[in-house]
Coordinates of C-alpha atoms in Angstrom, one line a residue:
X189 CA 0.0 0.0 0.0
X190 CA 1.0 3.6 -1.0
X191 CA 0.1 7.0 -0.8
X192 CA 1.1 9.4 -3.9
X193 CA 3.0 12.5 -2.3
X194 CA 0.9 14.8 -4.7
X195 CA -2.5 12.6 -4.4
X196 CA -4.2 15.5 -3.2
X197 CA -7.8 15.4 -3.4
X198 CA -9.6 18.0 -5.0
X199 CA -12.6 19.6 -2.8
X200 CA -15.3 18.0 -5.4
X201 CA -13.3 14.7 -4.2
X202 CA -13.8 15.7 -0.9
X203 CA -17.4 16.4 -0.6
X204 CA -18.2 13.2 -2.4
X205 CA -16.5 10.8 0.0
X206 CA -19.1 9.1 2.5
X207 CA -19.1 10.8 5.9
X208 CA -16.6 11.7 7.8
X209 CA -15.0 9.0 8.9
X210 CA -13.9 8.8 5.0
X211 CA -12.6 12.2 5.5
X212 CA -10.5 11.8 8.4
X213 CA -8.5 8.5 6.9
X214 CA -8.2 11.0 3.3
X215 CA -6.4 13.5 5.8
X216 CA -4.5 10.2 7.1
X217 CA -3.6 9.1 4.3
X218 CA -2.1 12.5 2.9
X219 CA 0.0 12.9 6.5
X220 CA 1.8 9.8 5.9
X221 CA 2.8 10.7 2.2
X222 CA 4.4 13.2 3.7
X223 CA 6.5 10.7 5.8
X224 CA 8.9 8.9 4.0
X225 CA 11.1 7.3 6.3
X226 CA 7.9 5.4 7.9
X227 CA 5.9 2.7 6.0
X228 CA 2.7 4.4 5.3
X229 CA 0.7 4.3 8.5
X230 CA -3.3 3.9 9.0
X231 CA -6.3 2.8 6.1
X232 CA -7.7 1.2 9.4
X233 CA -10.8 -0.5 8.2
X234 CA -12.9 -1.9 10.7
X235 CA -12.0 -5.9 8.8
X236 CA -8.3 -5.6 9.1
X237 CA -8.5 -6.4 12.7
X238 CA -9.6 -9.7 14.1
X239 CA -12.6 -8.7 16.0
X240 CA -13.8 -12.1 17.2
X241 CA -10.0 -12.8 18.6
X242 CA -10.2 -9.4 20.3
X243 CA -14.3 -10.4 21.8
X244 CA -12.7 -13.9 22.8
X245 CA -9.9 -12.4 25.1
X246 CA -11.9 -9.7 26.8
X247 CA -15.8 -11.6 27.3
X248 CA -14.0 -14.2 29.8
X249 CA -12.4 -11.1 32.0
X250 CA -15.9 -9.5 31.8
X251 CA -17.5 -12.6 32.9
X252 CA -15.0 -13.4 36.1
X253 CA -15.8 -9.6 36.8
X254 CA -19.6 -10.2 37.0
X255 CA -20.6 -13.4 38.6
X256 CA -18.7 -14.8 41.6
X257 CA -19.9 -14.3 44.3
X258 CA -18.0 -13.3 47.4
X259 CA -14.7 -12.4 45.4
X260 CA -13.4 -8.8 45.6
X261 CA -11.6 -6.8 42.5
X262 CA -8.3 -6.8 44.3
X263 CA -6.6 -3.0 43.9
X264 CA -3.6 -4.5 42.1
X265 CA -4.0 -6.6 38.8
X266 CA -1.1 -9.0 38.5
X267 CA 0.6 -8.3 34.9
X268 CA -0.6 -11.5 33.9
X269 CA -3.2 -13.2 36.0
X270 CA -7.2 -11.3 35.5
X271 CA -6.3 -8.7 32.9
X272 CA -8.9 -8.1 30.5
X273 CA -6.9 -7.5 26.9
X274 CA -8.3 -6.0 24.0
X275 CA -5.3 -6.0 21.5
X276 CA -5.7 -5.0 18.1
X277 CA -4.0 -6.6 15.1
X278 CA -3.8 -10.1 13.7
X279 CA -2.2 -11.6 15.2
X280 CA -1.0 -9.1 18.0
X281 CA 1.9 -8.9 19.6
X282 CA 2.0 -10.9 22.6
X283 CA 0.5 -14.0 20.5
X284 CA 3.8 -13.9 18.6
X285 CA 5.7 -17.2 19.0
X286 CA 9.1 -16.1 21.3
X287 CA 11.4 -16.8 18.6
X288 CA 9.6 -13.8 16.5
X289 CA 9.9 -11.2 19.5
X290 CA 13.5 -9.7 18.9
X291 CA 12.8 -9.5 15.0
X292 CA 9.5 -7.2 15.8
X293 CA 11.7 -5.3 18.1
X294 CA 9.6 -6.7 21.4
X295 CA 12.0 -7.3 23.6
X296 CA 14.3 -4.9 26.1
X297 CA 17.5 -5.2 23.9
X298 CA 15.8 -4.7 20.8
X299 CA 12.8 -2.0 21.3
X300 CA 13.6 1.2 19.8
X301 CA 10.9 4.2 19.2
X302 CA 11.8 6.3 16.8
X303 CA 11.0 10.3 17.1
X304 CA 10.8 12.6 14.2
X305 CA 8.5 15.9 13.0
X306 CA 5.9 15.5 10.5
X307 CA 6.7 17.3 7.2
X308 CA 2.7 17.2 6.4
X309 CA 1.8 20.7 4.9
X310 CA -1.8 21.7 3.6
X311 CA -3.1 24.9 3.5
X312 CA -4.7 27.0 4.9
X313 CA -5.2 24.1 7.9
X314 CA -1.2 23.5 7.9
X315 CA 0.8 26.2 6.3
X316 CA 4.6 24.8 7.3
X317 CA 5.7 21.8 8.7
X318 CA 6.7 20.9 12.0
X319 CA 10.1 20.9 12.5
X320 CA 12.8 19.6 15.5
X321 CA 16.8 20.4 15.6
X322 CA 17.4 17.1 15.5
X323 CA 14.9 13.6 15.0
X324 CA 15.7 10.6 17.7
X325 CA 16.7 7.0 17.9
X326 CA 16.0 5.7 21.8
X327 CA 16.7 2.3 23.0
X328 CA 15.3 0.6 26.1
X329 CA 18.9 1.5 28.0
X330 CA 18.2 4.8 26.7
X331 CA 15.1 5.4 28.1
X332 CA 15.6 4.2 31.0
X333 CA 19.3 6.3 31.2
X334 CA 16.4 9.2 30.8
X335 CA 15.0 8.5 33.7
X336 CA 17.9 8.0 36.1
X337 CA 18.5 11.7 34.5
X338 CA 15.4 13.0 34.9
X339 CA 13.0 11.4 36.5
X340 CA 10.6 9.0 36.3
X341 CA 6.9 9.0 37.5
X342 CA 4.7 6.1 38.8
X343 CA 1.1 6.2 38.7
X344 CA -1.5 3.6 39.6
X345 CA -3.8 3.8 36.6
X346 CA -6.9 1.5 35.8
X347 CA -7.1 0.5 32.3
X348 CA -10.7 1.0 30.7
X349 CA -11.9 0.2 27.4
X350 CA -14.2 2.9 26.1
X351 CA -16.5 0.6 24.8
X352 CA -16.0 -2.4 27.8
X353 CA -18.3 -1.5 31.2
X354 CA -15.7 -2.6 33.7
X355 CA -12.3 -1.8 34.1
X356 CA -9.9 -4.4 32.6
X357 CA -7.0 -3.7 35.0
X358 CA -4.9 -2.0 36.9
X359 CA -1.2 -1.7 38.1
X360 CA 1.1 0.8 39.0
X361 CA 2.8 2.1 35.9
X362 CA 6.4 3.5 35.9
X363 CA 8.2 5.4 33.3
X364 CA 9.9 8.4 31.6
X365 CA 7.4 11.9 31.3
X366 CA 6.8 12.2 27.3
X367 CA 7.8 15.5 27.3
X368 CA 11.2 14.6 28.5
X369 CA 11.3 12.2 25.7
X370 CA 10.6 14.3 22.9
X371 CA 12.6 17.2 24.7
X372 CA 15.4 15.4 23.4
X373 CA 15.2 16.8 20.0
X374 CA 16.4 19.6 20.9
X375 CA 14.3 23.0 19.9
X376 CA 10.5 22.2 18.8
X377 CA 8.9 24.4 15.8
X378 CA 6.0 24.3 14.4
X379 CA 4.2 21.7 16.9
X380 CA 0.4 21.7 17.6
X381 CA -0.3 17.8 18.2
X382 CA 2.0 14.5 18.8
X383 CA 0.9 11.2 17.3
X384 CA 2.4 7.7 18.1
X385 CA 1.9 3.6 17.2
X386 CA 3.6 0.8 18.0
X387 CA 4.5 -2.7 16.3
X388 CA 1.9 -3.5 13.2
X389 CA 3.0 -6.8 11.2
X390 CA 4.4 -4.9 8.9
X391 CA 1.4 -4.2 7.8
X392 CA -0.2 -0.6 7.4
X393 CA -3.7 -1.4 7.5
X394 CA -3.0 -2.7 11.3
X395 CA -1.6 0.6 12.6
X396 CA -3.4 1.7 15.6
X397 CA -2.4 5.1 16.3
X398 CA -3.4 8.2 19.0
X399 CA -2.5 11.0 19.2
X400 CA -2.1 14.3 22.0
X401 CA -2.2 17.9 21.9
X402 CA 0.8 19.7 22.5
X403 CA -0.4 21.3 25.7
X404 CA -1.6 17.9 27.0
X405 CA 2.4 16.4 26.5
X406 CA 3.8 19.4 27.8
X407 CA 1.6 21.1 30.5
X408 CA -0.4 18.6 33.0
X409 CA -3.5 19.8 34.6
X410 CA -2.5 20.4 38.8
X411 CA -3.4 17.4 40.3
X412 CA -3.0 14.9 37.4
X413 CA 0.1 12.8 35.9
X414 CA 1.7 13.6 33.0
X415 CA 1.7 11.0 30.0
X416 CA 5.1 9.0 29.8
X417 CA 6.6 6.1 28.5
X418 CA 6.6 3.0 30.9
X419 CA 9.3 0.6 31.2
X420 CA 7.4 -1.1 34.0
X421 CA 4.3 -2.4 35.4
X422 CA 4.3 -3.4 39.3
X423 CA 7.7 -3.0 39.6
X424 CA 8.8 -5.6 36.8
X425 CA 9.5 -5.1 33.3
X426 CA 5.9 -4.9 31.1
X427 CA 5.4 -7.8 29.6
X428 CA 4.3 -8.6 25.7
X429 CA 0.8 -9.0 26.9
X430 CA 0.2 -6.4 28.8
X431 CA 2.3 -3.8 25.8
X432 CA 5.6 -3.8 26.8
X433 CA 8.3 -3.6 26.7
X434 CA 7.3 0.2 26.7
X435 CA 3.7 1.7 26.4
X436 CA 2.6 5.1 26.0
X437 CA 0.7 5.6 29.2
X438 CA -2.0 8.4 29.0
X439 CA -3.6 8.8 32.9
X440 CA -6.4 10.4 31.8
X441 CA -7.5 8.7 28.4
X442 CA -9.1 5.8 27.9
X443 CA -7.2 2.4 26.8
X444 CA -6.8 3.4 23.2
X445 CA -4.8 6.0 23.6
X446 CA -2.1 4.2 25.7
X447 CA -1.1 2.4 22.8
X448 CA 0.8 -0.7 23.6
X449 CA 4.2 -2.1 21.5
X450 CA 5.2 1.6 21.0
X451 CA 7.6 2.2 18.5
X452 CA 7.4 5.6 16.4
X453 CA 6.2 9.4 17.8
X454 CA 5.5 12.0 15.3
X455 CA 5.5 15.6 16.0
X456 CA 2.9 17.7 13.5
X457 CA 1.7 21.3 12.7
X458 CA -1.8 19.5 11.9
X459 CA -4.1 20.5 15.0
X460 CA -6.6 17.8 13.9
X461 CA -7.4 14.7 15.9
X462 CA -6.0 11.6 14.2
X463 CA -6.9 8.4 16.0
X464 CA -7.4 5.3 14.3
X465 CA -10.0 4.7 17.1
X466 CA -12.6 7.4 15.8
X467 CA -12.7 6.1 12.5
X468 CA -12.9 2.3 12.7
X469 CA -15.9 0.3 14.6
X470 CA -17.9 2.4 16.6
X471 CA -21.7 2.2 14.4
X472 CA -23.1 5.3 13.1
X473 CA -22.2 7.5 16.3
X474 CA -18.0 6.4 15.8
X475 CA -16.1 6.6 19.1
X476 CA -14.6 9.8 20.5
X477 CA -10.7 10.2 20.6
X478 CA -11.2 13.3 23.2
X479 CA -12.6 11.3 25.6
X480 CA -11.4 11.3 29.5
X481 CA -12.0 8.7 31.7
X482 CA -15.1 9.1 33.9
X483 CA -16.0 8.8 37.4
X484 CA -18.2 6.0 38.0
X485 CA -19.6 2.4 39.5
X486 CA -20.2 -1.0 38.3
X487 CA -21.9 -3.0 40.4
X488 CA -20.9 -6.6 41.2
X489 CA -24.0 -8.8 39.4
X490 CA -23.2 -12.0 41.9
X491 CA -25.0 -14.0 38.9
X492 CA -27.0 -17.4 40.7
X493 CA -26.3 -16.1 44.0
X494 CA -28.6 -18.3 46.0
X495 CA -32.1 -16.5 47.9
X496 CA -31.3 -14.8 51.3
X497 CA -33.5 -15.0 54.3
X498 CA -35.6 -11.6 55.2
X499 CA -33.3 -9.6 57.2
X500 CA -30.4 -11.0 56.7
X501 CA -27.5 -8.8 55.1
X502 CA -26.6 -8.9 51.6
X503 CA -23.1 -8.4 50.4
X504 CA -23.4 -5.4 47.4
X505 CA -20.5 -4.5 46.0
X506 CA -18.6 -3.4 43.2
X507 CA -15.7 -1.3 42.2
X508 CA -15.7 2.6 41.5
X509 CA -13.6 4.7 39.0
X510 CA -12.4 8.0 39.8
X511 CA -11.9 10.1 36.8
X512 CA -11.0 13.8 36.1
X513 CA -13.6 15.0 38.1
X514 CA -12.7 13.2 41.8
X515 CA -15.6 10.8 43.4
X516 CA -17.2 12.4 46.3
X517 CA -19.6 9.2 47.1
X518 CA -21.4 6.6 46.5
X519 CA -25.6 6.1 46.5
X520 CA -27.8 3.3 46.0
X521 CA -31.4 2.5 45.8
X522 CA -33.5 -0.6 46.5
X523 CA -36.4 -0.9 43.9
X524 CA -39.1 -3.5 45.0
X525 CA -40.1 -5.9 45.6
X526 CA -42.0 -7.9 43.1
X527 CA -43.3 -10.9 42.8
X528 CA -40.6 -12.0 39.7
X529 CA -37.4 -10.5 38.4
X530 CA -39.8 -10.0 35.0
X531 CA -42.2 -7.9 37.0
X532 CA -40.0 -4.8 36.7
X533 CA -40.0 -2.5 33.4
X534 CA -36.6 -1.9 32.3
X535 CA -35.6 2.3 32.7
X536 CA -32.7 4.4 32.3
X537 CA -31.7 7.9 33.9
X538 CA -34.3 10.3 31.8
X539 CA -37.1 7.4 33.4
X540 CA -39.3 9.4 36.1
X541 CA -38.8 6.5 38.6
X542 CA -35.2 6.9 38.3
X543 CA -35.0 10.3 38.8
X544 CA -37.6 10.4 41.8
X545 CA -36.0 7.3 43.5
X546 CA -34.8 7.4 47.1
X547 CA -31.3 7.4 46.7
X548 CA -29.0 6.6 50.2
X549 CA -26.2 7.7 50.4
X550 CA -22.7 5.7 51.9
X551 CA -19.1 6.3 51.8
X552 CA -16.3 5.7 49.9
X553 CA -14.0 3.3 50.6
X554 CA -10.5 4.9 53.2
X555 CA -7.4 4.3 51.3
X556 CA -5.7 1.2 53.2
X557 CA -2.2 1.0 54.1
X558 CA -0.6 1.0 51.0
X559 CA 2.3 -0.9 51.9
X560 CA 0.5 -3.8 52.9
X561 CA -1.3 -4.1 48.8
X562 CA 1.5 -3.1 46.6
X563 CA 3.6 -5.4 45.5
X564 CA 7.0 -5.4 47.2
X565 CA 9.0 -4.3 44.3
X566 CA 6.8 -0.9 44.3
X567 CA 7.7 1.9 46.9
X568 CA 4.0 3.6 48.1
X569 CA 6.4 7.4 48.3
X570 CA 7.3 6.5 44.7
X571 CA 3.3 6.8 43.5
X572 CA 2.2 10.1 41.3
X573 CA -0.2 11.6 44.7
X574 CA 1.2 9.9 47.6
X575 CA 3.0 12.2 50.4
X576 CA 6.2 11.0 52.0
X577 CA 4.6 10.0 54.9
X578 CA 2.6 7.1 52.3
X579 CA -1.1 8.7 52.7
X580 CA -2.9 9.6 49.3
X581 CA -3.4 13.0 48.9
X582 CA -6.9 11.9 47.9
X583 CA -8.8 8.6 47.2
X584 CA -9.4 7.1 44.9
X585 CA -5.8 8.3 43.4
X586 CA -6.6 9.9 39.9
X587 CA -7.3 7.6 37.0
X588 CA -7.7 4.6 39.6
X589 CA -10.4 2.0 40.5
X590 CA -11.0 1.1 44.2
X591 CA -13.1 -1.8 45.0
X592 CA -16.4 -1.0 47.9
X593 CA -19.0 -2.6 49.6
X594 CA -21.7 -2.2 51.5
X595 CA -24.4 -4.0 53.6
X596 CA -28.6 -4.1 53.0
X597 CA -30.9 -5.3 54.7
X598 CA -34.3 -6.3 53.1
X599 CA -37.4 -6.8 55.3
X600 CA -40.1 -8.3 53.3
X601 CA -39.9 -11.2 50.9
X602 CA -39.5 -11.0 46.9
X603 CA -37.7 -9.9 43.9
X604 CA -35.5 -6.6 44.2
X605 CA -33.2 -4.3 41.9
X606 CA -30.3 -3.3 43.9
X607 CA -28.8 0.2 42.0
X608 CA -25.6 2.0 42.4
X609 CA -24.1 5.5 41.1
X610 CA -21.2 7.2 42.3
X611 CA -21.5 11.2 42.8
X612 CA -18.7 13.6 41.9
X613 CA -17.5 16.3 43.6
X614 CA -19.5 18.6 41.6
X615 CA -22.3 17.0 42.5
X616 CA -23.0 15.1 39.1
X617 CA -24.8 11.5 39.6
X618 CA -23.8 8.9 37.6
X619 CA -24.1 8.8 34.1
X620 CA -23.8 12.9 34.3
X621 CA -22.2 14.8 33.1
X622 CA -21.3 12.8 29.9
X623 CA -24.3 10.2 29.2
X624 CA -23.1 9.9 25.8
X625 CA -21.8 6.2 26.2
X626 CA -19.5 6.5 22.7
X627 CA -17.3 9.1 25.3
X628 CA -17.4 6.5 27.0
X629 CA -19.1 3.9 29.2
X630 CA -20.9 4.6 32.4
X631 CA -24.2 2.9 32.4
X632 CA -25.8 2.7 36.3
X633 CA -26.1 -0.7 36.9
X634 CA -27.8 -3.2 39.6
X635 CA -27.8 -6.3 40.9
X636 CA -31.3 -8.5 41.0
X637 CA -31.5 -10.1 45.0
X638 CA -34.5 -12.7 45.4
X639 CA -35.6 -12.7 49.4
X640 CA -37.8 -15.7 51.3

């Protein structure tokens, strides 16, 4: 596959492609002619990736995370026991046999990410390229050299799927602040927006790529992490499955934009949003790369949990997400009962019994002693938001998932809904303030408890 350096569509050409997802992988296509020292980057059709592979490894996670009974999410996620993965490519990376790892350049002594400007120009949108004093070559050594320089930053971060209702992990991340990265090129011209992928096949219609505003690479908002490249996950070096050896590590996004197997960053004067992730599967509405991750619940379903007796306590939990917006607290509300499960009419937020439910409210969750959770190889002090002393400076820690629970009581025998929501500190309830789900989701959920 190839992209003509002078292909440029004419605005006739333009206006007669079919919506703008077609529009966006035009403008794609016309950045990477523009790039000659990479193979051409994203077509990304929604068929180049193996979709029923990617269903396969994430369903069983999602299923563990819904029906036993009487487990807890613990806070950690072992790199490789529980994760949910949702890896695009065919096949991807960590399904490679071991003997084809060095040759994809997915091991510690032969990653490399390679950092360059975009010469894309197209005007009036781009009028000159962007340009760096000199493009960069960093090993695994290196990177890690950077940090020892520098500094590194640790942050435990859940990992959510936009389009997956539960978290699929989390772990403490470790790594090297992008901006220190790309710092070393020396003076930066030109620059509006950073765009990265990682290992592809060697094919370009695998590509998964994201991509940053300057101002997010380069200036955190106070209280949040910055983006970096990690080196490690708990302490130990990433593993294949989980994207190593190094991953782009965005706090605040959702899972596609900490794109794993990272090999190649791009600086550009194009201020335009380039994920592969808005224009590939996502039905009519298409999924949005701006998208931060939200604070919310999901409730623990306990799936052919046996009846319990009228009064006695029932175990509801689940686990709660804090995004930009910190969690203040939790509510939920018994609905019922009825004679059947079948008995209840399904609603959603806008539904007047929803909205004129009694809610009760309860607590989060107190931050335990970190120490005694982490895994030994991970110092508490070390963790983006965690004073000297080893107490949070608030919890949950930004970007993080903290399991809860609580005990109900119900005093008369039937069927009953079970609800949760979390509450943010500006007092938005769960799904508010973003309900639209392609931003993504944050659907209130319950759990259905049957009393004799």
């Amino acid at each position: 596959v190839s992209f003509a350096p002078d292909a440029m569509p004419s605005m006739q050409e333009r206006r007669s492609e079919s919506g703008a997802a077609a529009g966006r992988l035009s403008a794609v296509k016309r950045h990477l002619a523009a790039n000659p020292m990479d193979k051409p980057d994203i077509g990304a059709p929604a068929e180049a990736f193996d979709r029923d592979r990617m269903a396969q490894e994430a369903i069983p996670h999602i299923i563990w995370s819904v029906s036993q009974e009487g487990v807890r999410r613990p806070l950690i996620t072992k790199a490789e026991e529980n994760w949910g993965t949702v890896t695009r490519g065919n096949p991807p990376g960590h399904l490679l046999p071991a003997e084809a790892l060095p040759a994809a350049r997915l091991t510690p002594e032969t990653w490399r990410v390679n950092i360059a400007a975009d010469s894309y120009v197209e005007p009036p949108h781009v009028r000159v390229p962007a340009e760096v004093d000199t493009p960069v070559t960093l090993d695994y050594q290196g990177l890690r050299a950077l940090g020892e320089l520098h500094g590194t930053v640790s942050v435990l971060k859940s990992m959510q799927c936009l389009n997956v209702d539960t978290p699929l992990g989390q772990g403490v991340w470790q790594g090297v602040p992008l901006a220190t990265v790309l710092r070393q090129c020396g003076q930066i011209n030109h620059c509006r927006r950073v765009y990265y992928w990682g290992w592809h096949n060697d094919d370009p219609e695998q590509v998964f790529r994201s991509s940053l505003s300057y101002t997010e690479v380069f200036e955190s908002i106070p209280g949040e992490p910055p983006v970096f490249l990690a080196f490690a996950l708990n302490g130990e070096p990433i593993p294949v499955g989980r994207g190593g050896p190094v991953r782009m590590i965005v706090p605040f996004g959702h899972g596609f934009k900490s794109v794993k197997f990272l090999q190649h960053i791009r600086l550009t004067n194009d201020y335009r949003q380039n994920d592969t992730y808005a224009a590939i599967a996502g039905g009519d509405e298409g999924n949005d790369p701006t998208s931060v991750q939200k604070t919310y619940t999901t409730v623990d379903k306990a799936r052919g949990a046996p009846a319990v007796a009228v009064g006695e306590a029932v175990r509801f939990s689940g686990v709660l997400t804090s995004g930009r917006t910190p969690a203040s607290h939790l509510e939920y509300w018994v609905r019922g009962p009825a004679p059947e499960f079948s008995d209840f009419a399904q609603i959603d937020p806008v539904h007047p019994e929803f909205k004129s439910a009694p809610w009760v409210r309860f607590e989060l969750p107190r931050a335990p002693p970190l120490a005694s959770v982490l895994p030994p190889t991970v110092n508490p002090t070390d963790i983006f938001g965690v004073g000297q002393d080893g107490v949070p400076s608030r919890w949950p820690l930004p970007f993080s998932y903290v399991p809860w629970e609580t005990e109900i009581r119900l005093g008369k025998p039937g069927c009953y809904e079970i609800w949760a929501r979390s509450v943010d500190t500006a007092g938005y309830a769960q799904p508010e303030p973003r309900p639209h789900q392609k931003n993504g989701k944050n659907a209130v959920e319950f759990r259905q408890v049957r009393v004799v």
